[in-house]
PDB file of C-alpha atoms in Angstrom:
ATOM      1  CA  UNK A 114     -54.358 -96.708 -41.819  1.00 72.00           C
ATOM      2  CA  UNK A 115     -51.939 -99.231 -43.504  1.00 75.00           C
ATOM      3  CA  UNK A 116     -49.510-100.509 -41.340  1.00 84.00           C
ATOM      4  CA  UNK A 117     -46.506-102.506 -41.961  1.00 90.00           C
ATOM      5  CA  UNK A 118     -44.499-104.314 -38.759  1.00 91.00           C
ATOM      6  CA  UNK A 119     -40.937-105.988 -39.001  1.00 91.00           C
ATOM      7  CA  UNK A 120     -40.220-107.984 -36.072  1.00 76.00           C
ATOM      8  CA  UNK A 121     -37.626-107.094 -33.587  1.00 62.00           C
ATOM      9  CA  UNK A 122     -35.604-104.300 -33.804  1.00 71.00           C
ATOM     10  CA  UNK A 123     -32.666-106.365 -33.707  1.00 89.00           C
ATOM     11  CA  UNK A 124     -31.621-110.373 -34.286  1.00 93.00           C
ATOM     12  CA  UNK A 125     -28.921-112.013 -33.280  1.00 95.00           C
ATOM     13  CA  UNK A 126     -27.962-115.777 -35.335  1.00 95.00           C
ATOM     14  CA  UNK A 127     -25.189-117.735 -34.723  1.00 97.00           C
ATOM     15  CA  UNK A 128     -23.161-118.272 -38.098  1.00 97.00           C
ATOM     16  CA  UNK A 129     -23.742-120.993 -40.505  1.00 97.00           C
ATOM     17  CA  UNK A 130     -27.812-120.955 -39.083  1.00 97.00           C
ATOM     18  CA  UNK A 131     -30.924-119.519 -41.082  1.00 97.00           C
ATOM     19  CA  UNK A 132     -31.829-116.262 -40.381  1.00 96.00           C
ATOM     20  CA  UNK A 133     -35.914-115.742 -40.364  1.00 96.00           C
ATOM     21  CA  UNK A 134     -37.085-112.166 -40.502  1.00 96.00           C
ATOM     22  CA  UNK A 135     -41.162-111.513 -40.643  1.00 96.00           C
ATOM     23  CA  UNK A 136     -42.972-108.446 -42.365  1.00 95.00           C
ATOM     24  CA  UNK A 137     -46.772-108.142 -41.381  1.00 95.00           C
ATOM     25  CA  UNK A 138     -49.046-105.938 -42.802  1.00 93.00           C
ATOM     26  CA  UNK A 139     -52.503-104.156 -41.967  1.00 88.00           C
ATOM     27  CA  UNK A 140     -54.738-102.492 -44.047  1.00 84.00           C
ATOM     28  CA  UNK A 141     -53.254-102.804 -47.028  1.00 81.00           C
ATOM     29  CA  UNK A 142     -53.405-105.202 -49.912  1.00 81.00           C
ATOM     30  CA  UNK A 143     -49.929-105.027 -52.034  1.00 82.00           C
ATOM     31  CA  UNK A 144     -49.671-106.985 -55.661  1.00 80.00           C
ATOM     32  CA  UNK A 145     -46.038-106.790 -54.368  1.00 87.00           C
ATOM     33  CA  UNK A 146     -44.029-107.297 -51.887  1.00 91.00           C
ATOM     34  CA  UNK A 147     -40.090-106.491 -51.989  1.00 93.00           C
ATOM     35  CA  UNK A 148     -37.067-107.277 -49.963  1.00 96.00           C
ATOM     36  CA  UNK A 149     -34.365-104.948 -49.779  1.00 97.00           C
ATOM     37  CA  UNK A 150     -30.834-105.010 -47.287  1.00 97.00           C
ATOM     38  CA  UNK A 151     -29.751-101.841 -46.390  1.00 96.00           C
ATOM     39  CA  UNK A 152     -25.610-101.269 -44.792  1.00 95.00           C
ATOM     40  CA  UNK A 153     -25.056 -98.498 -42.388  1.00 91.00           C
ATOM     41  CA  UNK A 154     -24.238 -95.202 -44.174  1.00 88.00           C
ATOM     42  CA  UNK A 155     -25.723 -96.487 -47.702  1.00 92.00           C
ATOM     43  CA  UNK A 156     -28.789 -96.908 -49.754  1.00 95.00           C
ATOM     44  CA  UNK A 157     -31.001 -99.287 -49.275  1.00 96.00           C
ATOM     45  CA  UNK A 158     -30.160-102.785 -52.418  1.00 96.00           C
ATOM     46  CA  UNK A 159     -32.365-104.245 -53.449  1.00 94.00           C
ATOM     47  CA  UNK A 160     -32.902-108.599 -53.037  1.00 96.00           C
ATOM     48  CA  UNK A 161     -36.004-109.895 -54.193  1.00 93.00           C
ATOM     49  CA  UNK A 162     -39.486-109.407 -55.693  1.00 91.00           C
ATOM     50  CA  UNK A 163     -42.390-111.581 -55.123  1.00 92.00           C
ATOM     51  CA  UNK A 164     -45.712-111.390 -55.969  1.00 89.00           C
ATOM     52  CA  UNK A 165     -49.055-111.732 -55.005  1.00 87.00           C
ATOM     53  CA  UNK A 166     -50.280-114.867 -56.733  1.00 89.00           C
ATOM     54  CA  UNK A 167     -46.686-116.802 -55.648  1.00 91.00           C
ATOM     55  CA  UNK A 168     -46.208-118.233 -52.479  1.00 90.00           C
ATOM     56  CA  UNK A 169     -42.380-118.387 -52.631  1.00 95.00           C
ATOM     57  CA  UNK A 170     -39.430-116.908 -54.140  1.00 95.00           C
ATOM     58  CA  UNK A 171     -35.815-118.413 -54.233  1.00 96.00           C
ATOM     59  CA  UNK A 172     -32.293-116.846 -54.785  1.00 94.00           C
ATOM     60  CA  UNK A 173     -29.329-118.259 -54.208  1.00 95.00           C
ATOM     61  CA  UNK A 174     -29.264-118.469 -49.834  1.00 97.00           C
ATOM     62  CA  UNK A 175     -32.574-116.596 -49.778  1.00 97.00           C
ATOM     63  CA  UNK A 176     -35.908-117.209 -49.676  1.00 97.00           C
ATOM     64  CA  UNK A 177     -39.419-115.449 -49.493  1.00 97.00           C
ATOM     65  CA  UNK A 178     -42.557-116.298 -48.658  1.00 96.00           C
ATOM     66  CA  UNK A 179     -46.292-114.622 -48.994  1.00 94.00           C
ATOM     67  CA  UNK A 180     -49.069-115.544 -47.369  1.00 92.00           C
ATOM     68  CA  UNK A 181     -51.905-112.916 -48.064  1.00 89.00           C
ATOM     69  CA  UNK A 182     -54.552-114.501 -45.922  1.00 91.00           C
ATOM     70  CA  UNK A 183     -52.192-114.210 -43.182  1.00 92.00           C
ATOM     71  CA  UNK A 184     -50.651-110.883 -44.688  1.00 92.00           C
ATOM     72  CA  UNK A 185     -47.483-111.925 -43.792  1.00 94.00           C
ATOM     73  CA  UNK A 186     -43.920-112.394 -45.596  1.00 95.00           C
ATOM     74  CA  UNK A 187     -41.172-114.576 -44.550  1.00 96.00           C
ATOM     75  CA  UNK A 188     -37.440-113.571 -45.717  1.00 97.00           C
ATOM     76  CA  UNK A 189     -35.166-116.642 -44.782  1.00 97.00           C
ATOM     77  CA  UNK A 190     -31.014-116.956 -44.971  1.00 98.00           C
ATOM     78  CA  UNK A 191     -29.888-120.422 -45.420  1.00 97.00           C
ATOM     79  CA  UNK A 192     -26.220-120.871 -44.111  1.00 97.00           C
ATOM     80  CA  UNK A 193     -25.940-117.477 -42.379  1.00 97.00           C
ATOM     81  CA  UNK A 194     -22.453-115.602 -42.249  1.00 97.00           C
ATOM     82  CA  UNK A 195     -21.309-112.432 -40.791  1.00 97.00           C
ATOM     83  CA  UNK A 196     -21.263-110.782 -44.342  1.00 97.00           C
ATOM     84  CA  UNK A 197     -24.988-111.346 -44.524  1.00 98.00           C
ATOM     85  CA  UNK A 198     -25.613-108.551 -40.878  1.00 97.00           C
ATOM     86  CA  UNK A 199     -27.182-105.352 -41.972  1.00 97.00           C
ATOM     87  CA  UNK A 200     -30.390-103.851 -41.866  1.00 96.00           C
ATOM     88  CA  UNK A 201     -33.629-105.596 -43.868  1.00 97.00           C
ATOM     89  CA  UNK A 202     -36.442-103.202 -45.397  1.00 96.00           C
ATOM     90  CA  UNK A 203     -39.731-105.219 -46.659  1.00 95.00           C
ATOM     91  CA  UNK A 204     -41.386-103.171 -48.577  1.00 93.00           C
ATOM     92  CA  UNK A 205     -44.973-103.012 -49.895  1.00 90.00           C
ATOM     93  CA  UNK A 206     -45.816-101.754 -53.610  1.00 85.00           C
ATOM     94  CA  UNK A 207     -49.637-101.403 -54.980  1.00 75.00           C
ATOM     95  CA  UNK A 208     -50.538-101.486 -58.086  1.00 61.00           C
ATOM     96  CA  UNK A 209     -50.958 -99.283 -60.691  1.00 61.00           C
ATOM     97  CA  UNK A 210     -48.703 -95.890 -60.302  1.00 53.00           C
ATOM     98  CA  UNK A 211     -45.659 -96.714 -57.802  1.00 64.00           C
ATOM     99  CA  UNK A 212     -46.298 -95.493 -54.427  1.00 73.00           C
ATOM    100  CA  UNK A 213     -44.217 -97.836 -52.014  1.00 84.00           C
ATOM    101  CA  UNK A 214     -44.284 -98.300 -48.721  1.00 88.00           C
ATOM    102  CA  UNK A 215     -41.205 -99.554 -46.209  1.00 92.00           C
ATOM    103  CA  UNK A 216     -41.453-101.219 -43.283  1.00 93.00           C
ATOM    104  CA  UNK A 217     -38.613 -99.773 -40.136  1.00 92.00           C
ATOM    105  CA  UNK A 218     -36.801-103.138 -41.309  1.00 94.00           C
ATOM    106  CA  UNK A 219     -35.110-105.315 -38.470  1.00 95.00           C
ATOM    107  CA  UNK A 220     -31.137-105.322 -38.086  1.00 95.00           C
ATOM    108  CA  UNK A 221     -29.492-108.577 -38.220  1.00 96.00           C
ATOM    109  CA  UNK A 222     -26.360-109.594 -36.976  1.00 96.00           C
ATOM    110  CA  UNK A 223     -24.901-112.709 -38.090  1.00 97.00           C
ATOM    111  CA  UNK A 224     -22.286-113.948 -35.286  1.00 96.00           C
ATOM    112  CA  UNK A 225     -19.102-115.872 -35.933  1.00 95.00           C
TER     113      UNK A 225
ATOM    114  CA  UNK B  55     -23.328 -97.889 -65.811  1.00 69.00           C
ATOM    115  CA  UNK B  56     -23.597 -95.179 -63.102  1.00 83.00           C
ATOM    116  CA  UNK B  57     -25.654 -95.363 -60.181  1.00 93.00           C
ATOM    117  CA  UNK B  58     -27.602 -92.985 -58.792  1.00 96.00           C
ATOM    118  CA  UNK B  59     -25.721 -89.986 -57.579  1.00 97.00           C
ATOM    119  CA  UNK B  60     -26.760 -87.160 -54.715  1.00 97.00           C
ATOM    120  CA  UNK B  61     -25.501 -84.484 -53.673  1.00 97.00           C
ATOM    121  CA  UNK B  62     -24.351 -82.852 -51.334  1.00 97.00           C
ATOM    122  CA  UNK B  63     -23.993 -85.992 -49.134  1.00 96.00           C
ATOM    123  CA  UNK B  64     -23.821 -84.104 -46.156  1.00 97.00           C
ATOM    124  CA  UNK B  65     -25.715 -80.670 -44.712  1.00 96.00           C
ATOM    125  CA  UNK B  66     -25.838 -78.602 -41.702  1.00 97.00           C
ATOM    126  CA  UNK B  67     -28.173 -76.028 -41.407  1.00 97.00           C
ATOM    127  CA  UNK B  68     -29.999 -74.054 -38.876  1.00 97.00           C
ATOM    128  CA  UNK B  69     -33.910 -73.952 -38.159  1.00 97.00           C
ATOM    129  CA  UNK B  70     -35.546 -71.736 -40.361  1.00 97.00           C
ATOM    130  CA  UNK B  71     -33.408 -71.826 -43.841  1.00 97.00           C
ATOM    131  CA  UNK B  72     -34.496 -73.745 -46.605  1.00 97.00           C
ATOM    132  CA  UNK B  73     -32.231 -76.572 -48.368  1.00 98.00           C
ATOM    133  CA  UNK B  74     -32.320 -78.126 -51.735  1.00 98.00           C
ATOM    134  CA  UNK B  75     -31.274 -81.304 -52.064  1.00 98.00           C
ATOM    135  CA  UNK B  76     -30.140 -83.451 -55.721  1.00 98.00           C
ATOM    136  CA  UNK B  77     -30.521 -86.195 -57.192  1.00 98.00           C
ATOM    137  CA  UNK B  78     -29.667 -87.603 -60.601  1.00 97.00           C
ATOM    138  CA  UNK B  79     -30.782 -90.957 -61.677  1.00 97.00           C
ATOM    139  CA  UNK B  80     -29.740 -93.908 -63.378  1.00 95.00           C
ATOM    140  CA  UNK B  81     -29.028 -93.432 -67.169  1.00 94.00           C
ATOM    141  CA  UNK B  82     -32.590 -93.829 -68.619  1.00 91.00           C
ATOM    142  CA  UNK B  83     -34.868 -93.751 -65.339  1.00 92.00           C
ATOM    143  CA  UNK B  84     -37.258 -91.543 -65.889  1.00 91.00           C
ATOM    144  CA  UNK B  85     -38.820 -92.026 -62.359  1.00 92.00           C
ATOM    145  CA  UNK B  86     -37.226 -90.316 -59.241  1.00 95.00           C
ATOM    146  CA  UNK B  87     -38.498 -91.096 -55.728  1.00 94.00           C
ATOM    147  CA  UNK B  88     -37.987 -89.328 -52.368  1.00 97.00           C
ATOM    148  CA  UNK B  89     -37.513 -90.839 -48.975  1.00 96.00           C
ATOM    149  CA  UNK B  90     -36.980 -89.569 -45.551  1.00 97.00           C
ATOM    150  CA  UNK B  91     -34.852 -91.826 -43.049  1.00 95.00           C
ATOM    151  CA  UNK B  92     -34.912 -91.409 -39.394  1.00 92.00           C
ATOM    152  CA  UNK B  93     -33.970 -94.270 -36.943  1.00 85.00           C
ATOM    153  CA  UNK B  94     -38.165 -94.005 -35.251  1.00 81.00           C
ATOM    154  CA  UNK B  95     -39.706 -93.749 -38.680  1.00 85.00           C
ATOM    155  CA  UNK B  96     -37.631 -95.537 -41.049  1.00 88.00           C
ATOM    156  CA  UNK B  97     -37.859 -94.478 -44.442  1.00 92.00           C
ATOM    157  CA  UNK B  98     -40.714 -92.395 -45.138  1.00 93.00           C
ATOM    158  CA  UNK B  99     -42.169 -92.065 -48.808  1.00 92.00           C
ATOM    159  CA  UNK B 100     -41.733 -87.499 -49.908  1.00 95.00           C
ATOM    160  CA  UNK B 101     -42.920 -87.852 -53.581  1.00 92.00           C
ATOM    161  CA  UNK B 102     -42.599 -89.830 -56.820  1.00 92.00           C
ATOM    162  CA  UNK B 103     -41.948 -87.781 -60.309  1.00 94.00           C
ATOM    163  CA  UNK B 104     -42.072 -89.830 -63.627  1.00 91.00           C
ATOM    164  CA  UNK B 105     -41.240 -87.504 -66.933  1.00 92.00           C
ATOM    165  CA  UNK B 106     -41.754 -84.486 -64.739  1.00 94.00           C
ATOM    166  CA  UNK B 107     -44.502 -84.474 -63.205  1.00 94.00           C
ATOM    167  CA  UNK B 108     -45.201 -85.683 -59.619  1.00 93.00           C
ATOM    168  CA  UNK B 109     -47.004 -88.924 -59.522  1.00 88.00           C
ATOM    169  CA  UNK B 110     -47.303 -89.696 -56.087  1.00 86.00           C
ATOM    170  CA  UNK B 111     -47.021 -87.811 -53.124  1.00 90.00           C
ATOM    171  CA  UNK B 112     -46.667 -88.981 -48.806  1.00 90.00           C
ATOM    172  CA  UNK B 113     -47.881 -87.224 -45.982  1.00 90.00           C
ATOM    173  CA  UNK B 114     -45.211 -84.730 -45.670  1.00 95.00           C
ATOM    174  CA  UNK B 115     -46.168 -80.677 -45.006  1.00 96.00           C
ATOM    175  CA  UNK B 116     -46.539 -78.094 -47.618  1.00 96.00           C
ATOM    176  CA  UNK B 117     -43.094 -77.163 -47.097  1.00 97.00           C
ATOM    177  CA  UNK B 118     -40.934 -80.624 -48.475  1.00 98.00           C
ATOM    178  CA  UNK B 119     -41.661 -79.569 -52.029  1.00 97.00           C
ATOM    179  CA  UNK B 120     -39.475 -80.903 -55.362  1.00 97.00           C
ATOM    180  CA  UNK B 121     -39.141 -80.999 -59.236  1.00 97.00           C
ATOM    181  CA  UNK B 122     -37.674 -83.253 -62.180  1.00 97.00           C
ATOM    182  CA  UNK B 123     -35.969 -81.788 -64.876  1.00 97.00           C
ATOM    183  CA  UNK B 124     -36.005 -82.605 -68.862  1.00 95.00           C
ATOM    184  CA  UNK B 125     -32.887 -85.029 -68.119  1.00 94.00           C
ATOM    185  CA  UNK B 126     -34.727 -86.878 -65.270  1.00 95.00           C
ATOM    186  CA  UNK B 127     -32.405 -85.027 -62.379  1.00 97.00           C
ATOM    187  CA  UNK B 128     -34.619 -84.256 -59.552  1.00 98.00           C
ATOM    188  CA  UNK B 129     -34.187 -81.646 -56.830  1.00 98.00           C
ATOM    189  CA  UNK B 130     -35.873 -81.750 -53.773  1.00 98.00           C
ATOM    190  CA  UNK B 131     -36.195 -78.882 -51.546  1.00 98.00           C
ATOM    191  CA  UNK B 132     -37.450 -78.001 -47.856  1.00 97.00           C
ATOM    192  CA  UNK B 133     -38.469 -74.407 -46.272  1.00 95.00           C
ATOM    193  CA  UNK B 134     -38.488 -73.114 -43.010  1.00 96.00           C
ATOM    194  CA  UNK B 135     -36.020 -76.407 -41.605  1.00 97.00           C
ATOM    195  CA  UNK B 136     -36.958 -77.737 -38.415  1.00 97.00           C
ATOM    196  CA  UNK B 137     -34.803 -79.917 -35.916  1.00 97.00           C
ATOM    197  CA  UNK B 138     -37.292 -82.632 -37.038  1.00 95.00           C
ATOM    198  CA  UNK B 139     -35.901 -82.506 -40.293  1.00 97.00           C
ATOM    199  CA  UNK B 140     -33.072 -83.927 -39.220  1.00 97.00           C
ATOM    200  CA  UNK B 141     -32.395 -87.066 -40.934  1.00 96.00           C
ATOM    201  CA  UNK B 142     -31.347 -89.039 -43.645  1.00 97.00           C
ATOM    202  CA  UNK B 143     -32.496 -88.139 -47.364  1.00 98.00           C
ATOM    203  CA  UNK B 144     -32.580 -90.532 -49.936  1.00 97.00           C
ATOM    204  CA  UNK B 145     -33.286 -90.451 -53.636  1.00 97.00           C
ATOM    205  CA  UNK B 146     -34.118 -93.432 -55.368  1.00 95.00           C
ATOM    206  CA  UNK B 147     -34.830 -94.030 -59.677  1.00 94.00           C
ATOM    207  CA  UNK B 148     -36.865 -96.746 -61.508  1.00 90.00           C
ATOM    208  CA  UNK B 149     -37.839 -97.565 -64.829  1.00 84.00           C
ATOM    209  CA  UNK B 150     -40.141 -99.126 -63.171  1.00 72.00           C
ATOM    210  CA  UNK B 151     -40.565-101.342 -66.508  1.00 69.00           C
ATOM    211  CA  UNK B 152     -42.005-104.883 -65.474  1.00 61.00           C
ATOM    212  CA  UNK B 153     -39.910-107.352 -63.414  1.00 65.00           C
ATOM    213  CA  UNK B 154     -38.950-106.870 -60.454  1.00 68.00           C
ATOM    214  CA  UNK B 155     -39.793-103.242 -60.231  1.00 77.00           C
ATOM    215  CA  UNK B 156     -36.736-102.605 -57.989  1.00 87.00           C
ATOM    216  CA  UNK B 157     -35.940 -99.224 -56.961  1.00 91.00           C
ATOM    217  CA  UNK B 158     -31.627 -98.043 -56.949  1.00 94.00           C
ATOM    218  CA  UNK B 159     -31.277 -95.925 -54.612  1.00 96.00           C
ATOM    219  CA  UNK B 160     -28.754 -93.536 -54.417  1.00 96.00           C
ATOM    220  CA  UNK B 161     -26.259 -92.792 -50.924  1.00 95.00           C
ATOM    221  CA  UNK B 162     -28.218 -90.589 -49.322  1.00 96.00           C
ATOM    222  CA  UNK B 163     -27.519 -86.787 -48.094  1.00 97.00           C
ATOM    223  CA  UNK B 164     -27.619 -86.434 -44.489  1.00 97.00           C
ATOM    224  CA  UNK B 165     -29.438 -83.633 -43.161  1.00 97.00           C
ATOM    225  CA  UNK B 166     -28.552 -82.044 -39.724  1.00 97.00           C
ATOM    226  CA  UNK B 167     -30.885 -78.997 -38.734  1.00 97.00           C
ATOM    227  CA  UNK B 168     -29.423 -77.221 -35.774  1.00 96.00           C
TER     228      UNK B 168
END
């Protein structure tokens, strides 16, 4: 059955550092992959898109990386602050009529 | 423009009643998804409707059923509540035209089943 794994439950960075947060899949081969940040009490936002023919993705502090031999994404924050903790979904979308797929996301808290 | 709206935002209800839960989407959307959010399962795909009609549907029981309306608004309703139930329900709209295919999802209605 597909399978999608976020590591850690929770990670702890010291401020101003770069946060890196992995999603692995099983079973499963996504033409997307998504990155979403989710604050307690709300919906999850969503942060980036990549696809998979690209091997990176850039916005402002963040980055994202795909690697479907590996079937593995990297989600990196350049120049951590505390405004940045919350929790991060990956998510996996096939193609074809939407049916996506979350991962249980990994909390990060971004210390001062 | 407005984001996606639910209500009621919160619920308490005892085992055995059935709950209906709303959603209305972003202006235009015409696709409505359902999650379920619990802190061991994270968010859990229900069902997807598009003009509707359900497009895609999760491994949920007979019992988490739902609709969309003419105006996109989507209900979402659950029979015979167990304590399982008990989580976080969130709604979230598309149009699900090219780009980044990003979902908005709406707040949420928290679900207690007692």
């Amino acid at each position: 059955s597909q399978k999608i794994e976020q590591n850690s439950e929770a990670l702890n960075i010291q401020e101003g550092k770069t946060a890196t947060l992995t999603c692995n899949y099983t079973n499963y081969s996504p033409a997307y992959l998504q990155w979403y940040r989710q604050d307690p009490g709300r919906g999850p936002v969503f942060l980036l898109l990549i696809r998979e023919n690209e091997k990176e993705k850039r916005k402002e502090r963040l980055k994202v990386t795909f690697d479907t031999t590996l079937k593995q994404s990297l989600f990196h924050i350049t120049a951590s602050q505390p405004a940045d903790s919350a929790t991060y979904l990956c998510a996996l979308l096939s193609g074809g009529y939407q049916k996506v797929t979350f991962g249980i996301g990994t909390k990060l808290q971004v210390i001062p | 423009k407005a984001g996606v709206t639910q209500t009621p935002r919160y619920l308490i209800k005892t085992r055995g009643q059935q709950v209906t839960l709303s959603c209305s989407p972003i202006s235009g959307h015409r696709s409505v998804s359902w999650y379920q959010q619990t802190p061991g399962q994270g968010l859990q795909f229900l069902f997807e409707y598009f003009s509707e009609t359900q497009r895609n549907k999760g491994n949920f029981p007979g019992r988490f059923s739902g609709r969309q309306f003419s105006n996109s608004r989507s209900e979402m309703n659950v029979s015979t509540l167990e304590l399982g139930d008990s989580a976080l329900y969130l709604c979230a709209s598309s149009s699900w035209t090219g780009g980044n295919n990003e979902q908005f999802f709406g707040p949420g209605t928290r679900l207690t089943v007692l």
